[in-house]
Each structure stands twice: as structure tokens, then as C-alpha cells.
Amino acid sequence: MGLLAGFQGSLILIGAAVAGAAAVGALRDKTVATTFGALAIAGSVVAHDLATDDFICAKDAARRPALTILLDHDVDEGGFGRGEIVPCGGSVSISADEGRAVAGSIVVARGDVVATTRGLLVQHAELRTIRGPSLLARWRNAAGAAIDRTFQSDAPLVRALLVADRHDLSPELRDQFATAGLAHILAIAGLHVGIIALAIEIALQLIGVPRRRAAIVTIAAVILYVAVIGAPVPAVRSAAMLTVLLTTRIAQRPTSRWAIVTVGACQPLFDPRVVLDAGYQLSVVGVASMISAGIVSRRIGVHRLHWLLKSVVLTLIGTTIATIGSAPIVAWVFGRV
């Protein structure tokens, strides 16, 4: 709460965040309330400092004739791409007139630098590659090329679902998924990581691999997969939670579901800007909503119902609580509920 308020730069929001955090802590005792309030203040200060650094970075970059950029995806001659300014990490778009480079490369883009609502834009850019992509980036590029060859016209959708590359998705397709309430399917998160982990674990057990070894191999495979696709924020959260869950099973130690969610949600401790990512916000709220729905279901005795009625009631409770929890974020980010 403190980080979100601090990035907005509003004293009213910062005050509300501190008061809200303290109010939640007061449900336990005064010490927890004071600690939560202090953490919210600290988050606000950290976020304000980072926002100031980003502003200075963008202002300094706008005066330079050439920018050093880490590319998020391929940029062809006459094409358009996005990336991050090196070393400060500010967002930048590129409209290339000359030169080309592949995703993961570090390039020098020389052209007309202008400020836009989505960050800086380098117009009429001339690209010069100064460092090629890393090994993981090359693996991701190779996977993307294989998808293009195999799926052809459907490749943009498959890229989004498998390697977290949504660059070539058409606005029409994005709108169709959003209208159907399925926009989250296009972001690699818990659903995708969970399906992959379950498939690997079942396949290993079917060929006779002991369960403990299968769990270890599954953890390693999931971590490698998330690294190859560029470590998108929701996927990192999901991989962290899955790793903790499987590790506790290997160690045969029961663990609170809230503790597992906390480990997955602690990314802002390492990169405070993560709290601004809508995927992070929705994924954490979604998992917390599912756990809350389970608690509510047990308290009202849903488990005592007939199995068919129980499945219907559990679904209704889960989707209702998840919708209530995510509605403010969806309304703020996407302008629709």
C-alpha cells in the first residue's frame, strides 16, 4: 500500500495507505498496527525516491542524441519495438529507420528522442548492436521462431500462451479476450505454470520416477521455463509459490497457504516497481481470494452438502469473492468490470 501510494506521489493517498495498513494491524494489537503503519511510510518513501530517479533518468535521456537500450523483442528496419534504457531501466519505444536487432540485444539507438505518455520514443532511429542476446534470450527467440513455423497465422496467440510474447497480438484479438473476461489467459501466470508443472510431474511418475525425484525435476524445469520466457512478474510469483509447495511436500512439512502466498508476493522487496504491474496485482489478489473462498466455504458448512450441490456452491463462492477482490483493479487499469 505504501509503495503504490508513493509512486502516485499524493499525500492524501499516502495518508490513506498508512491509516489502512495500521487499521489492518490493529486487528491483532497495537505493536502490529504500529509496525504496519511504519512499513507503509517506508514504502512511500522508497517509491517516491524511485519515481524521482525515473523522472531524472527520462529527463536526462531525452536530451541525449543516442540511447543504450535493452530490447524486449525483435526490431526490423522500418519496424517498431520497445525496450528499457540502460542502466536506469526507464521504458522506451523505438521507430527504426535503419538497422535491425533481435530480442535481448543491447543496442545504441540514435535518432530524435521525444517524450510520450508511455515513456520515451526514439523516432527515425539508427540501430547499432553492441551486445547480442544472452543464452536464455536466444533460447526464447528459437522457441518463438519454431512457433512461427509451426502455427503460422495462429503464431501470435501461441507465442502469448507459451513464451509470454504478446507483441504481435492484434488489438481485435485482445479486445475479444477482454470482452469475454479472459484477458488473464494471455498472461503467463499461475494457470500456465501449474499446467506445465502438473504435466511434467505426471509424465515422470508414469515412467516410474519416484515422487520425490519427480518433484525436484519439476521444480528445476519450471524455474528454467520461467527464466527462458523472460521472467514475467506473474510467472515468477507462481514459480516461487510452486517451488515452496513442492519443497514442503519433499520435506514432509505442512505449511500455511498464506505463508506460500507471502513468499510469492514478496517480489516488491527486491524490485519495488513490481507493485505497479497489473498482472502482479491481479495474480496476488486472485490467489488470496481463492484461499479466502475456501475459508468462507468451510465456515458456512459447504462440505456437508451433496457433492453435486457442493461443487456448484464452491464455484459460486470462489468466483464471487475473486470478482469482488479484483474488480477495483480491473476498473482502474482496464476501465471496465
Tab-separated table of C-alpha atoms in Angstrom:
chain	number	residue	atom	x	y	z
A	1	MET	CA	0.000	0.000	0.000
A	2	GLY	CA	2.819	2.379	0.828
A	3	LEU	CA	4.652	1.648	-2.426
A	4	LEU	CA	1.525	2.157	-4.544
A	5	ALA	CA	0.729	5.441	-2.814
A	6	GLY	CA	4.334	6.637	-3.024
A	7	PHE	CA	4.524	6.041	-6.785
A	8	GLN	CA	1.380	8.160	-7.210
A	9	GLY	CA	3.013	10.999	-5.247
A	10	SER	CA	-0.200	12.036	-3.474
A	11	LEU	CA	-0.034	12.926	0.221
A	12	ILE	CA	-3.733	12.030	0.536
A	13	LEU	CA	-3.138	8.530	-0.849
A	14	ILE	CA	-0.050	8.092	1.341
A	15	GLY	CA	-2.055	9.072	4.412
A	16	ALA	CA	-4.832	6.667	3.429
A	17	ALA	CA	-2.317	3.858	2.873
A	18	VAL	CA	-0.689	4.379	6.263
A	19	ALA	CA	-4.081	4.561	8.004
A	20	GLY	CA	-5.332	1.463	6.174
A	21	ALA	CA	-2.214	-0.560	6.996
A	22	ALA	CA	-2.394	0.474	10.648
A	23	ALA	CA	-6.095	-0.419	10.777
A	24	VAL	CA	-5.373	-3.930	9.467
A	25	GLY	CA	-2.567	-4.326	12.017
A	26	ALA	CA	-4.883	-3.139	14.792
A	27	LEU	CA	-6.899	-6.320	14.338
A	28	ARG	CA	-4.007	-8.032	16.175
A	29	ASP	CA	-2.558	-5.490	18.612
A	30	LYS	CA	-1.008	-2.040	18.850
A	31	THR	CA	2.507	-3.274	18.130
A	32	VAL	CA	1.455	-4.846	14.828
A	33	ALA	CA	-0.582	-1.745	13.946
A	34	THR	CA	2.447	0.491	14.547
A	35	THR	CA	4.705	-1.829	12.535
A	36	PHE	CA	2.300	-1.921	9.588
A	37	GLY	CA	1.963	1.856	9.621
A	38	ALA	CA	5.748	2.264	9.700
A	39	LEU	CA	6.144	-0.177	6.784
A	40	ALA	CA	3.617	1.809	4.746
A	41	ILE	CA	5.551	5.017	5.432
A	42	ALA	CA	8.820	3.327	4.450
A	43	GLY	CA	7.236	2.021	1.241
A	44	SER	CA	6.002	5.501	0.373
A	45	VAL	CA	9.480	6.977	0.846
A	46	VAL	CA	11.150	4.236	-1.250
A	47	ALA	CA	8.606	4.594	-4.061
A	48	HIS	CA	8.907	8.397	-4.091
A	49	ASP	CA	12.696	8.142	-4.392
A	50	LEU	CA	12.405	5.625	-7.253
A	51	ALA	CA	9.832	7.764	-9.072
A	52	THR	CA	12.165	10.747	-8.749
A	53	ASP	CA	15.064	8.691	-10.143
A	54	ASP	CA	12.891	7.569	-13.083
A	55	PHE	CA	11.934	11.170	-13.828
A	56	ILE	CA	15.561	12.277	-13.764
A	57	CYS	CA	16.543	9.323	-15.984
A	58	ALA	CA	13.859	10.147	-18.570
A	59	LYS	CA	14.725	13.848	-18.493
A	60	ASP	CA	18.425	13.136	-18.975
A	61	ALA	CA	17.760	10.577	-21.732
A	62	ALA	CA	15.508	13.000	-23.616
A	63	ARG	CA	18.489	15.336	-24.047
A	64	ARG	CA	20.795	12.672	-25.471
A	65	PRO	CA	21.166	12.114	-29.226
A	66	ALA	CA	21.567	8.357	-28.697
A	67	LEU	CA	20.260	5.874	-26.104
A	68	THR	CA	21.573	2.492	-24.988
A	69	ILE	CA	18.575	0.148	-24.935
A	70	LEU	CA	17.892	-3.465	-23.927
A	71	LEU	CA	15.315	-4.718	-26.467
A	72	ASP	CA	12.191	-6.569	-25.316
A	73	HIS	CA	11.586	-8.068	-28.767
A	74	ASP	CA	12.910	-8.069	-32.339
A	75	VAL	CA	13.120	-4.770	-34.223
A	76	ASP	CA	13.371	-4.808	-38.032
A	77	GLU	CA	14.286	-1.998	-40.371
A	78	GLY	CA	11.199	0.206	-40.721
A	79	GLY	CA	9.627	-1.538	-37.702
A	80	PHE	CA	8.625	-0.605	-34.177
A	81	GLY	CA	9.780	-2.018	-30.838
A	82	ARG	CA	10.104	-1.459	-27.122
A	83	GLY	CA	12.837	-1.823	-24.546
A	84	GLU	CA	14.473	-0.447	-21.418
A	85	ILE	CA	17.051	2.302	-21.090
A	86	VAL	CA	20.409	1.032	-19.838
A	87	PRO	CA	21.245	1.362	-16.986
A	88	CYS	CA	18.314	3.147	-15.317
A	89	GLY	CA	15.570	0.905	-16.749
A	90	GLY	CA	13.099	3.501	-17.986
A	91	SER	CA	10.643	2.436	-20.709
A	92	VAL	CA	11.426	3.471	-24.282
A	93	SER	CA	9.890	2.819	-27.719
A	94	ILE	CA	11.819	2.708	-30.990
A	95	SER	CA	10.741	3.567	-34.520
A	96	ALA	CA	13.632	2.165	-36.566
A	97	ASP	CA	14.621	3.566	-39.967
A	98	GLU	CA	17.940	1.743	-40.273
A	99	GLY	CA	19.353	-1.423	-38.737
A	100	ARG	CA	17.787	-4.415	-37.073
A	101	ALA	CA	18.318	-6.364	-33.842
A	102	VAL	CA	16.874	-9.396	-32.072
A	103	ALA	CA	15.173	-9.541	-28.674
A	104	GLY	CA	17.548	-9.471	-25.709
A	105	SER	CA	20.219	-7.470	-27.538
A	106	ILE	CA	21.665	-4.225	-26.218
A	107	VAL	CA	21.675	-1.593	-28.940
A	108	VAL	CA	22.550	2.055	-29.398
A	109	ALA	CA	19.597	3.879	-30.952
A	110	ARG	CA	20.458	7.233	-32.491
A	111	GLY	CA	17.556	9.471	-33.553
A	112	ASP	CA	15.018	12.060	-32.398
A	113	VAL	CA	14.113	11.408	-28.747
A	114	VAL	CA	10.679	12.688	-27.686
A	115	ALA	CA	8.601	12.206	-24.520
A	116	THR	CA	5.197	10.465	-24.733
A	117	THR	CA	2.580	9.295	-22.225
A	118	ARG	CA	4.076	5.781	-22.410
A	119	GLY	CA	7.671	6.885	-21.899
A	120	LEU	CA	10.307	7.999	-24.364
A	121	LEU	CA	10.161	7.416	-28.131
A	122	VAL	CA	13.199	7.357	-30.433
A	123	GLN	CA	11.979	8.377	-33.877
A	124	HIS	CA	13.867	7.726	-37.144
A	125	ALA	CA	16.289	5.566	-35.149
A	126	GLU	CA	19.515	4.096	-36.476
A	127	LEU	CA	20.270	0.864	-34.580
A	128	ARG	CA	23.714	-0.498	-33.805
A	129	THR	CA	24.039	-3.700	-31.777
A	130	ILE	CA	26.742	-3.562	-29.129
A	131	ARG	CA	25.925	-6.866	-27.379
A	132	GLY	CA	23.929	-9.858	-28.552
A	133	PRO	CA	21.234	-11.634	-26.543
A	134	SER	CA	22.052	-13.886	-23.606
A	135	LEU	CA	21.755	-17.678	-23.774
A	136	LEU	CA	18.257	-17.632	-22.249
A	137	ALA	CA	17.144	-14.917	-24.668
A	138	ARG	CA	18.483	-16.965	-27.600
A	139	TRP	CA	16.504	-19.985	-26.389
A	140	ARG	CA	13.367	-17.860	-26.213
A	141	ASN	CA	13.976	-16.476	-29.706
A	142	ALA	CA	14.470	-20.023	-31.034
A	143	ALA	CA	11.211	-21.137	-29.397
A	144	GLY	CA	9.411	-18.168	-30.952
A	145	ALA	CA	10.802	-18.990	-34.390
A	146	ALA	CA	9.680	-22.626	-34.047
A	147	ILE	CA	6.188	-21.439	-33.065
A	148	ASP	CA	6.055	-19.184	-36.136
A	149	ARG	CA	6.980	-22.077	-38.428
A	150	THR	CA	4.520	-24.493	-36.843
A	151	PHE	CA	1.428	-22.351	-36.232
A	152	GLN	CA	1.795	-19.665	-38.944
A	153	SER	CA	-1.296	-17.406	-38.750
A	154	ASP	CA	-2.066	-18.570	-35.198
A	155	ALA	CA	1.528	-17.978	-34.067
A	156	PRO	CA	0.872	-14.629	-32.262
A	157	LEU	CA	-1.674	-16.275	-29.937
A	158	VAL	CA	0.542	-19.323	-29.330
A	159	ARG	CA	3.531	-17.057	-28.609
A	160	ALA	CA	1.470	-15.247	-25.959
A	161	LEU	CA	0.357	-18.531	-24.356
A	162	LEU	CA	3.733	-20.287	-24.391
A	163	VAL	CA	6.596	-17.764	-24.318
A	164	ALA	CA	4.871	-14.619	-22.954
A	165	ASP	CA	5.364	-12.654	-26.186
A	166	ARG	CA	2.210	-10.572	-26.793
A	167	HIS	CA	3.852	-8.080	-29.161
A	168	ASP	CA	2.175	-9.349	-32.357
A	169	LEU	CA	-1.311	-9.874	-30.891
A	170	SER	CA	-3.846	-7.833	-32.829
A	171	PRO	CA	-5.928	-5.233	-30.956
A	172	GLU	CA	-9.072	-7.061	-32.136
A	173	LEU	CA	-7.972	-10.329	-30.529
A	174	ARG	CA	-7.025	-8.563	-27.293
A	175	ASP	CA	-10.463	-6.891	-27.185
A	176	GLN	CA	-12.218	-10.213	-27.790
A	177	PHE	CA	-10.438	-11.839	-24.852
A	178	ALA	CA	-11.085	-8.793	-22.644
A	179	THR	CA	-14.779	-8.677	-23.555
A	180	ALA	CA	-15.103	-12.379	-22.721
A	181	GLY	CA	-13.439	-11.785	-19.339
A	182	LEU	CA	-10.482	-13.976	-20.372
A	183	ALA	CA	-7.719	-11.379	-20.752
A	184	HIS	CA	-5.749	-13.090	-17.967
A	185	ILE	CA	-5.345	-16.155	-20.212
A	186	LEU	CA	-2.962	-14.123	-22.387
A	187	ALA	CA	-0.564	-13.525	-19.474
A	188	ILE	CA	1.737	-16.344	-18.333
A	189	ALA	CA	0.790	-16.825	-14.689
A	190	GLY	CA	-0.384	-19.458	-12.224
A	191	LEU	CA	-2.656	-21.283	-14.682
A	192	HIS	CA	0.089	-21.817	-17.268
A	193	VAL	CA	2.836	-22.636	-14.759
A	194	GLY	CA	0.508	-25.007	-12.897
A	195	ILE	CA	-0.478	-26.909	-16.064
A	196	ILE	CA	3.171	-27.284	-17.112
A	197	ALA	CA	4.259	-28.419	-13.630
A	198	LEU	CA	1.418	-30.930	-13.355
A	199	ALA	CA	2.111	-32.337	-16.826
A	200	ILE	CA	5.819	-32.807	-16.047
A	201	GLU	CA	5.148	-34.408	-12.665
A	202	ILE	CA	2.525	-36.829	-14.040
A	203	ALA	CA	4.741	-37.772	-17.003
A	204	LEU	CA	7.688	-38.522	-14.701
A	205	GLN	CA	5.565	-40.628	-12.371
A	206	LEU	CA	4.112	-42.577	-15.313
A	207	ILE	CA	7.600	-43.654	-16.386
A	208	GLY	CA	8.401	-44.787	-12.858
A	209	VAL	CA	10.324	-41.835	-11.397
A	210	PRO	CA	9.835	-41.726	-7.592
A	211	ARG	CA	7.603	-38.917	-6.390
A	212	ARG	CA	10.337	-37.017	-4.532
A	213	ARG	CA	12.648	-37.037	-7.559
A	214	ALA	CA	9.756	-36.075	-9.817
A	215	ALA	CA	9.053	-33.066	-7.588
A	216	ILE	CA	12.718	-31.973	-7.723
A	217	VAL	CA	12.841	-32.277	-11.529
A	218	THR	CA	9.537	-30.373	-11.785
A	219	ILE	CA	10.910	-27.506	-9.688
A	220	ALA	CA	14.037	-27.274	-11.862
A	221	ALA	CA	12.016	-27.429	-15.098
A	222	VAL	CA	9.573	-24.724	-14.003
A	223	ILE	CA	12.370	-22.376	-12.890
A	224	LEU	CA	14.171	-22.882	-16.222
A	225	TYR	CA	10.952	-22.290	-18.186
A	226	VAL	CA	10.158	-19.047	-16.346
A	227	ALA	CA	13.753	-17.846	-16.883
A	228	VAL	CA	13.639	-18.638	-20.613
A	229	ILE	CA	10.377	-16.732	-21.203
A	230	GLY	CA	11.889	-13.605	-19.640
A	231	ALA	CA	10.688	-14.000	-16.037
A	232	PRO	CA	7.372	-12.102	-16.322
A	233	VAL	CA	6.206	-10.942	-12.905
A	234	PRO	CA	3.105	-13.195	-12.513
A	235	ALA	CA	5.068	-16.249	-13.676
A	236	VAL	CA	7.846	-15.568	-11.143
A	237	ARG	CA	5.229	-15.358	-8.384
A	238	SER	CA	3.651	-18.627	-9.492
A	239	ALA	CA	7.009	-20.406	-9.779
A	240	ALA	CA	8.027	-19.217	-6.300
A	241	MET	CA	4.774	-20.476	-4.780
A	242	LEU	CA	5.014	-23.805	-6.614
A	243	THR	CA	8.635	-24.250	-5.520
A	244	VAL	CA	7.731	-23.668	-1.868
A	245	LEU	CA	4.736	-26.008	-2.096
A	246	LEU	CA	6.710	-28.867	-3.680
A	247	THR	CA	9.660	-28.318	-1.326
A	248	THR	CA	7.408	-28.618	1.728
A	249	ARG	CA	5.998	-31.851	0.294
A	250	ILE	CA	9.508	-33.222	-0.243
A	251	ALA	CA	10.426	-32.262	3.334
A	252	GLN	CA	7.032	-33.552	4.586
A	253	ARG	CA	6.413	-30.319	6.479
A	254	PRO	CA	2.930	-28.755	6.472
A	255	THR	CA	2.884	-25.061	5.563
A	256	SER	CA	0.235	-22.369	5.793
A	257	ARG	CA	-1.241	-21.401	2.430
A	258	TRP	CA	-0.942	-17.745	3.474
A	259	ALA	CA	2.806	-18.274	4.014
A	260	ILE	CA	3.146	-19.658	0.475
A	261	VAL	CA	1.228	-16.658	-0.938
A	262	THR	CA	3.504	-14.328	1.035
A	263	VAL	CA	6.632	-15.879	-0.482
A	264	GLY	CA	5.143	-15.486	-3.963
A	265	ALA	CA	4.053	-11.910	-3.311
A	266	CYS	CA	7.362	-10.662	-1.854
A	267	GLN	CA	8.810	-9.543	-5.205
A	268	PRO	CA	8.460	-5.810	-4.322
A	269	LEU	CA	11.112	-6.366	-1.647
A	270	PHE	CA	13.608	-6.881	-4.491
A	271	ASP	CA	12.017	-4.657	-7.156
A	272	PRO	CA	9.514	-2.134	-5.732
A	273	ARG	CA	8.242	-1.231	-9.241
A	274	VAL	CA	6.599	-4.674	-9.400
A	275	VAL	CA	3.608	-3.314	-7.455
A	276	LEU	CA	2.707	-1.199	-10.500
A	277	ASP	CA	2.282	-4.312	-12.671
A	278	ALA	CA	-1.419	-5.135	-13.132
A	279	GLY	CA	-0.555	-8.807	-13.629
A	280	TYR	CA	1.154	-8.896	-10.223
A	281	GLN	CA	-1.771	-7.166	-8.535
A	282	LEU	CA	-4.413	-9.409	-10.109
A	283	SER	CA	-2.497	-12.644	-9.538
A	284	VAL	CA	-1.867	-11.962	-5.844
A	285	VAL	CA	-5.459	-10.816	-5.269
A	286	GLY	CA	-6.744	-13.837	-7.200
A	287	VAL	CA	-4.832	-16.382	-5.109
A	288	ALA	CA	-5.757	-14.611	-1.862
A	289	SER	CA	-9.405	-14.617	-2.979
A	290	MET	CA	-9.338	-18.373	-3.624
A	291	ILE	CA	-7.905	-19.059	-0.165
A	292	SER	CA	-10.497	-16.740	1.385
A	293	ALA	CA	-13.274	-18.520	-0.540
A	294	GLY	CA	-12.114	-21.838	0.909
A	295	ILE	CA	-12.198	-20.419	4.440
A	296	VAL	CA	-15.685	-18.978	3.908
A	297	SER	CA	-16.926	-22.290	2.473
A	298	ARG	CA	-15.697	-24.258	5.480
A	299	ARG	CA	-17.203	-21.800	7.939
A	300	ILE	CA	-20.685	-21.990	6.415
A	301	GLY	CA	-20.541	-25.789	6.171
A	302	VAL	CA	-20.485	-26.258	2.391
A	303	HIS	CA	-18.613	-29.556	2.845
A	304	ARG	CA	-21.752	-31.098	4.358
A	305	LEU	CA	-23.772	-30.623	1.160
A	306	HIS	CA	-24.351	-33.237	-1.561
A	307	TRP	CA	-21.282	-33.493	-3.793
A	308	LEU	CA	-23.044	-32.005	-6.831
A	309	LEU	CA	-24.543	-29.084	-4.907
A	310	LYS	CA	-21.229	-28.605	-3.083
A	311	SER	CA	-19.318	-28.203	-6.362
A	312	VAL	CA	-21.806	-25.589	-7.606
A	313	VAL	CA	-21.757	-23.620	-4.336
A	314	LEU	CA	-17.945	-23.734	-4.111
A	315	THR	CA	-17.674	-22.394	-7.669
A	316	LEU	CA	-20.144	-19.583	-6.989
A	317	ILE	CA	-18.409	-18.556	-3.754
A	318	GLY	CA	-14.957	-18.674	-5.358
A	319	THR	CA	-15.859	-16.630	-8.432
A	320	THR	CA	-17.866	-14.112	-6.400
A	321	ILE	CA	-15.062	-13.400	-3.925
A	322	ALA	CA	-12.463	-13.282	-6.725
A	323	THR	CA	-14.627	-10.835	-8.697
A	324	ILE	CA	-15.121	-8.579	-5.674
A	325	GLY	CA	-11.384	-8.611	-4.935
A	326	SER	CA	-10.235	-7.928	-8.494
A	327	ALA	CA	-12.991	-5.507	-9.600
A	328	PRO	CA	-11.266	-2.314	-8.302
A	329	ILE	CA	-8.004	-3.213	-10.084
A	330	VAL	CA	-9.760	-4.168	-13.329
A	331	ALA	CA	-11.825	-0.964	-13.262
A	332	TRP	CA	-8.747	1.211	-12.622
A	333	VAL	CA	-6.479	-0.429	-15.220
A	334	PHE	CA	-8.870	-1.511	-17.974
A	335	GLY	CA	-11.796	0.882	-17.491
A	336	ARG	CA	-14.317	-1.943	-17.342
A	337	VAL	CA	-15.712	-4.521	-14.898
